[in-house]
Coordinates of C-alpha atoms in Angstrom, one line a residue:
X1 CA 7.1 -7.5 -30.8
X2 CA 10.7 -7.7 -32.0
X3 CA 12.9 -4.8 -32.6
X4 CA 15.2 -4.1 -35.6
X5 CA 18.8 -4.0 -34.5
X6 CA 21.8 -2.0 -35.5
X7 CA 25.4 -2.3 -34.3
X8 CA 28.5 -0.3 -34.1
X9 CA 31.7 -1.8 -35.6
X10 CA 34.3 -2.3 -32.9
X11 CA 37.6 -1.0 -34.1
X12 CA 39.8 -0.8 -31.0
X13 CA 42.6 1.7 -31.6
X14 CA 46.1 1.2 -30.1
X15 CA 46.6 2.9 -26.8
X16 CA 49.2 5.5 -26.4
X17 CA 50.5 7.3 -23.3
X18 CA 47.5 9.6 -23.3
X19 CA 44.3 8.6 -21.4
X20 CA 41.6 9.4 -24.0
X21 CA 41.0 9.5 -27.8
X22 CA 42.4 6.0 -28.3
X23 CA 39.3 4.1 -27.8
X24 CA 36.5 2.3 -29.7
X25 CA 35.8 3.8 -33.1
X26 CA 32.5 5.6 -33.2
X27 CA 31.5 4.7 -36.8
X28 CA 28.0 3.2 -37.1
X29 CA 26.8 0.8 -39.6
X30 CA 24.7 3.4 -41.3
X31 CA 21.3 2.6 -39.8
X32 CA 19.5 5.8 -38.6
X33 CA 17.3 6.1 -35.6
X34 CA 13.6 5.6 -36.4
X35 CA 14.0 4.0 -39.8
X36 CA 12.0 0.9 -38.9
X37 CA 9.2 -0.7 -40.8
X38 CA 5.6 -1.1 -39.6
X39 CA 6.1 1.0 -36.5
X40 CA 8.4 -1.4 -34.8
X41 CA 11.2 0.0 -32.8
X42 CA 14.9 -0.2 -33.7
X43 CA 17.9 -0.5 -31.4
X44 CA 20.0 2.6 -31.7
X45 CA 23.1 0.4 -31.4
X46 CA 25.7 0.3 -28.6
X47 CA 28.1 3.1 -29.6
X48 CA 31.6 3.0 -28.3
X49 CA 33.5 5.9 -26.6
X50 CA 34.1 8.9 -28.8
X51 CA 37.4 9.1 -30.8
X52 CA 38.8 7.6 -33.9
X53 CA 42.0 5.7 -34.3
X54 CA 45.4 6.5 -32.9
X55 CA 46.5 9.9 -34.2
X56 CA 50.2 9.2 -34.4
X57 CA 51.0 10.3 -30.9
X58 CA 53.7 8.0 -29.4
X59 CA 55.2 7.6 -25.9
X60 CA 58.3 9.5 -24.9
X61 CA 60.7 6.7 -25.7
X62 CA 60.4 2.9 -25.3
X63 CA 61.5 1.2 -22.0
X64 CA 65.2 0.7 -21.8
X65 CA 66.5 -2.8 -22.6
X66 CA 69.8 -3.8 -21.2
X67 CA 72.5 -5.5 -23.3
X68 CA 71.9 -9.0 -21.9
X69 CA 68.2 -8.9 -22.6
X70 CA 68.9 -7.4 -26.1
X71 CA 71.3 -10.3 -26.8
X72 CA 68.7 -12.8 -25.7
X73 CA 66.1 -11.2 -28.0
X74 CA 68.5 -11.3 -31.0
X75 CA 69.1 -15.0 -30.4
X76 CA 65.5 -16.1 -30.0
X77 CA 63.6 -18.3 -32.5
X78 CA 60.2 -16.7 -32.2
X79 CA 57.9 -16.8 -35.3
X80 CA 57.9 -12.9 -35.2
X81 CA 61.0 -10.9 -34.6
X82 CA 62.0 -9.4 -32.2
X83 CA 59.2 -11.0 -30.2
X84 CA 55.7 -12.6 -30.7
X85 CA 52.5 -11.3 -29.1
X86 CA 50.7 -14.7 -28.8
X87 CA 51.9 -17.0 -27.5
X88 CA 54.4 -14.7 -25.8
X89 CA 57.9 -15.3 -27.0
X90 CA 61.2 -13.4 -27.1
X91 CA 61.1 -11.1 -24.1
X92 CA 62.7 -12.0 -20.7
X93 CA 60.7 -11.1 -17.6
X94 CA 60.0 -8.5 -16.3
X95 CA 59.6 -7.4 -20.0
X96 CA 56.8 -8.5 -22.2
X97 CA 56.1 -8.5 -25.9
X98 CA 53.7 -5.8 -27.2
X99 CA 53.1 -3.6 -30.2
X100 CA 56.1 -1.3 -30.9
X101 CA 54.4 1.9 -30.0
X102 CA 57.2 4.1 -31.2
X103 CA 56.1 3.7 -34.8
X104 CA 53.2 1.2 -34.7
X105 CA 55.2 -1.2 -36.9
X106 CA 56.0 -4.6 -35.6
X107 CA 56.6 -5.7 -32.0
X108 CA 59.0 -4.8 -29.2
X109 CA 59.7 -5.7 -25.5
X110 CA 58.3 -3.3 -23.0
X111 CA 58.2 -2.9 -19.2
X112 CA 55.3 -3.2 -16.8
X113 CA 54.5 -0.6 -14.2
X114 CA 51.1 -2.0 -13.2
X115 CA 50.1 -5.6 -14.1
X116 CA 46.6 -4.9 -15.3
X117 CA 44.3 -7.6 -16.7
X118 CA 40.9 -7.6 -18.5
X119 CA 39.1 -5.9 -15.6
X120 CA 41.7 -3.1 -15.3
X121 CA 41.5 0.4 -16.7
X122 CA 44.6 1.7 -18.4
X123 CA 46.0 5.0 -19.9
X124 CA 49.3 3.7 -21.2
X125 CA 50.8 0.4 -22.4
X126 CA 52.8 -0.2 -19.3
X127 CA 49.6 -0.3 -17.2
X128 CA 48.9 -3.9 -18.5
X129 CA 50.4 -7.2 -17.6
X130 CA 52.3 -9.6 -19.8
X131 CA 50.1 -10.8 -22.6
X132 CA 47.8 -7.8 -22.5
X133 CA 47.6 -4.5 -24.5
X134 CA 46.1 -1.2 -23.4
X135 CA 43.3 -0.4 -25.9
X136 CA 39.9 1.3 -25.5
X137 CA 40.7 2.4 -21.9
X138 CA 41.2 -1.1 -20.6
X139 CA 43.7 -4.0 -20.8
X140 CA 42.8 -6.5 -23.6
X141 CA 44.3 -10.0 -23.6
X142 CA 46.1 -11.2 -26.8
X143 CA 44.7 -14.5 -28.1
X144 CA 44.8 -17.1 -30.8
X145 CA 41.4 -18.8 -30.3
X146 CA 38.2 -18.3 -28.3
X147 CA 39.4 -20.9 -25.8
X148 CA 42.2 -18.5 -24.8
X149 CA 39.7 -15.9 -23.6
X150 CA 37.7 -15.7 -20.3
X151 CA 34.5 -17.8 -20.6
X152 CA 31.6 -18.1 -21.2
X153 CA 31.3 -14.9 -23.2
X154 CA 34.8 -13.9 -24.2
X155 CA 35.7 -14.3 -27.9
X156 CA 39.0 -13.9 -29.7
X157 CA 37.8 -11.4 -32.1
X158 CA 38.9 -7.8 -31.5
X159 CA 41.6 -6.3 -33.8
X160 CA 44.0 -3.6 -32.7
X161 CA 43.9 -0.8 -35.3
X162 CA 45.4 2.5 -36.2
X163 CA 42.3 4.2 -37.4
X164 CA 40.8 1.5 -39.5
X165 CA 44.1 -0.2 -40.4
X166 CA 45.0 -3.3 -38.4
X167 CA 48.4 -2.9 -36.6
X168 CA 48.8 -6.6 -36.3
X169 CA 47.0 -9.8 -37.3
X170 CA 47.0 -11.0 -33.7
X171 CA 43.6 -10.5 -32.1
X172 CA 42.5 -9.7 -28.6
X173 CA 39.7 -11.1 -26.4
X174 CA 36.3 -9.4 -26.1
X175 CA 35.0 -8.9 -22.6
X176 CA 33.4 -11.7 -20.6
X177 CA 31.0 -9.3 -19.0
X178 CA 27.3 -9.8 -18.5
X179 CA 25.2 -7.0 -20.2
X180 CA 22.3 -7.7 -17.8
X181 CA 24.5 -7.5 -14.6
X182 CA 27.6 -5.4 -14.6
X183 CA 28.1 -6.3 -10.9
X184 CA 29.1 -9.8 -12.0
X185 CA 32.4 -8.4 -13.2
X186 CA 34.3 -8.4 -16.5
X187 CA 34.8 -4.6 -16.8
X188 CA 36.8 -2.0 -15.0
X189 CA 34.9 0.1 -12.5
X190 CA 32.8 2.8 -14.1
X191 CA 32.4 1.0 -17.4
X192 CA 29.4 -0.8 -18.8
X193 CA 29.0 -4.0 -20.8
X194 CA 28.0 -3.1 -24.3
X195 CA 27.1 -4.8 -27.6
X196 CA 29.4 -4.5 -30.6
X197 CA 29.9 -6.1 -34.0
X198 CA 33.3 -7.0 -35.4
X199 CA 34.5 -8.7 -38.6
X200 CA 36.4 -11.8 -37.9
X201 CA 37.8 -13.5 -41.0
X202 CA 35.2 -11.8 -43.2
X203 CA 32.3 -13.0 -41.0
X204 CA 30.3 -10.5 -38.9
X205 CA 30.3 -11.4 -35.3
X206 CA 28.5 -9.9 -32.3
X207 CA 30.6 -9.5 -29.2
X208 CA 30.4 -7.9 -25.8
X209 CA 33.0 -5.3 -24.6
X210 CA 33.4 -2.6 -22.0
X211 CA 32.7 1.1 -22.6
X212 CA 32.2 4.1 -20.5
X213 CA 28.9 4.1 -18.7
X214 CA 26.5 7.0 -19.1
X215 CA 24.1 8.6 -16.7
X216 CA 20.8 7.5 -18.2
X217 CA 18.8 4.9 -16.2
X218 CA 15.9 2.8 -17.6
X219 CA 13.4 5.2 -19.2
X220 CA 15.8 8.1 -19.8
X221 CA 15.8 9.7 -23.2
X222 CA 18.9 8.9 -25.3
X223 CA 20.5 9.6 -28.6
X224 CA 23.4 7.0 -28.3
X225 CA 24.2 4.1 -26.0
X226 CA 27.1 6.1 -24.5
X227 CA 24.4 8.1 -22.7
X228 CA 22.9 5.1 -20.9
X229 CA 23.9 3.5 -17.6
X230 CA 25.2 0.0 -17.0
X231 CA 22.7 -2.8 -17.7
X232 CA 20.7 -0.5 -20.1
X233 CA 20.8 -0.1 -23.9
X234 CA 19.7 2.9 -26.0
X235 CA 16.8 1.5 -28.1
X236 CA 13.7 2.7 -29.9
X237 CA 10.2 1.2 -29.3
X238 CA 7.1 2.8 -30.9
X239 CA 9.2 5.8 -31.9
X240 CA 10.3 6.3 -28.3
X241 CA 14.1 6.4 -28.0
X242 CA 15.0 5.5 -24.4
X243 CA 17.6 3.8 -22.3
X244 CA 16.0 0.4 -21.5
X245 CA 17.0 -2.4 -19.2
X246 CA 18.8 -5.2 -21.0
X247 CA 17.2 -8.7 -20.4
X248 CA 18.2 -12.3 -21.1
X249 CA 15.6 -13.8 -23.4
X250 CA 17.3 -17.2 -23.2
X251 CA 16.5 -17.5 -19.5
X252 CA 13.1 -15.9 -19.6
X253 CA 13.8 -12.2 -19.2
X254 CA 13.4 -12.1 -15.4
X255 CA 15.3 -8.8 -15.4
X256 CA 12.0 -7.1 -16.4
X257 CA 10.1 -8.4 -13.4
X258 CA 11.1 -5.4 -11.3
X259 CA 9.8 -3.0 -14.0
X260 CA 6.0 -3.1 -14.0
X261 CA 4.3 -3.1 -17.4
X262 CA 7.4 -4.3 -19.3
X263 CA 8.3 -7.5 -21.0
X264 CA 11.6 -8.7 -22.5
X265 CA 11.4 -7.7 -26.2
X266 CA 13.7 -9.3 -28.7
X267 CA 15.2 -7.9 -31.9
X268 CA 14.7 -8.8 -35.5
X269 CA 17.8 -10.7 -36.3
X270 CA 18.1 -11.9 -32.8
X271 CA 20.8 -10.2 -30.7
X272 CA 22.8 -13.3 -29.7
X273 CA 26.2 -13.4 -28.2
X274 CA 27.9 -16.8 -27.2
X275 CA 24.6 -18.6 -27.5
X276 CA 22.6 -16.2 -25.4
X277 CA 19.8 -14.1 -26.9
X278 CA 19.3 -10.6 -25.4
X279 CA 16.5 -8.1 -25.6
X280 CA 15.3 -5.0 -23.7
X281 CA 12.5 -4.4 -21.2
X282 CA 9.8 -2.6 -23.1
X283 CA 7.7 -0.7 -24.1

């Protein structure tokens, strides 16, 4: 049996100084639960944390830049002024180039209070190290190509948006997490590795990224993936919508061996990320 799949479009909103409401856009691709032909199940789709784009809230002032640093910025030859996100250019350490969060237009140099990286949770832009931006509750790395991202699963594909409008053309890396084994790393503590779909250069692309983990273990009823725990996915098999264990079909689906009576079921339109096909343990 193969399941029909549906995905959530990942639109990471810019982070502000507040801890929530600046995360993955919750819009779905329009597929509704249970609308699957011939009795086959359909994946509910990994849904991101609640909240649309940035609502216009901004930090209480940008980090101070002394005169010497300001003069250096004015004199730089970066492709983007006053500084460039990737590769980083125009800001003198300990400052780093980031989105100008005072008006969401252009770039500016900012300070760093905590040098967070891709496995770090964040609530404000200064929680992330040089070359990273706080979005979706974690630090995302700026990039120019897939090779700039953690491998083997990281892809340079996630835009930073204000609602649905890109704030910059520079992209960030998707997570290098393993959706079958959150313990392998790649996400901040308490988050899960979920499936998302993005548009990169006009081409749909499936990626992995981190999202808040829910309480539902394998077999628990669910209405969205946000209700399911790490290593599980909200999916529908034979009209039964449940959190189900994610399995790796490319390597044989051994994850289902500890769940008697289940096998690793794939999706129609294979759910493939970075060359690996995933499924769920069903029925």
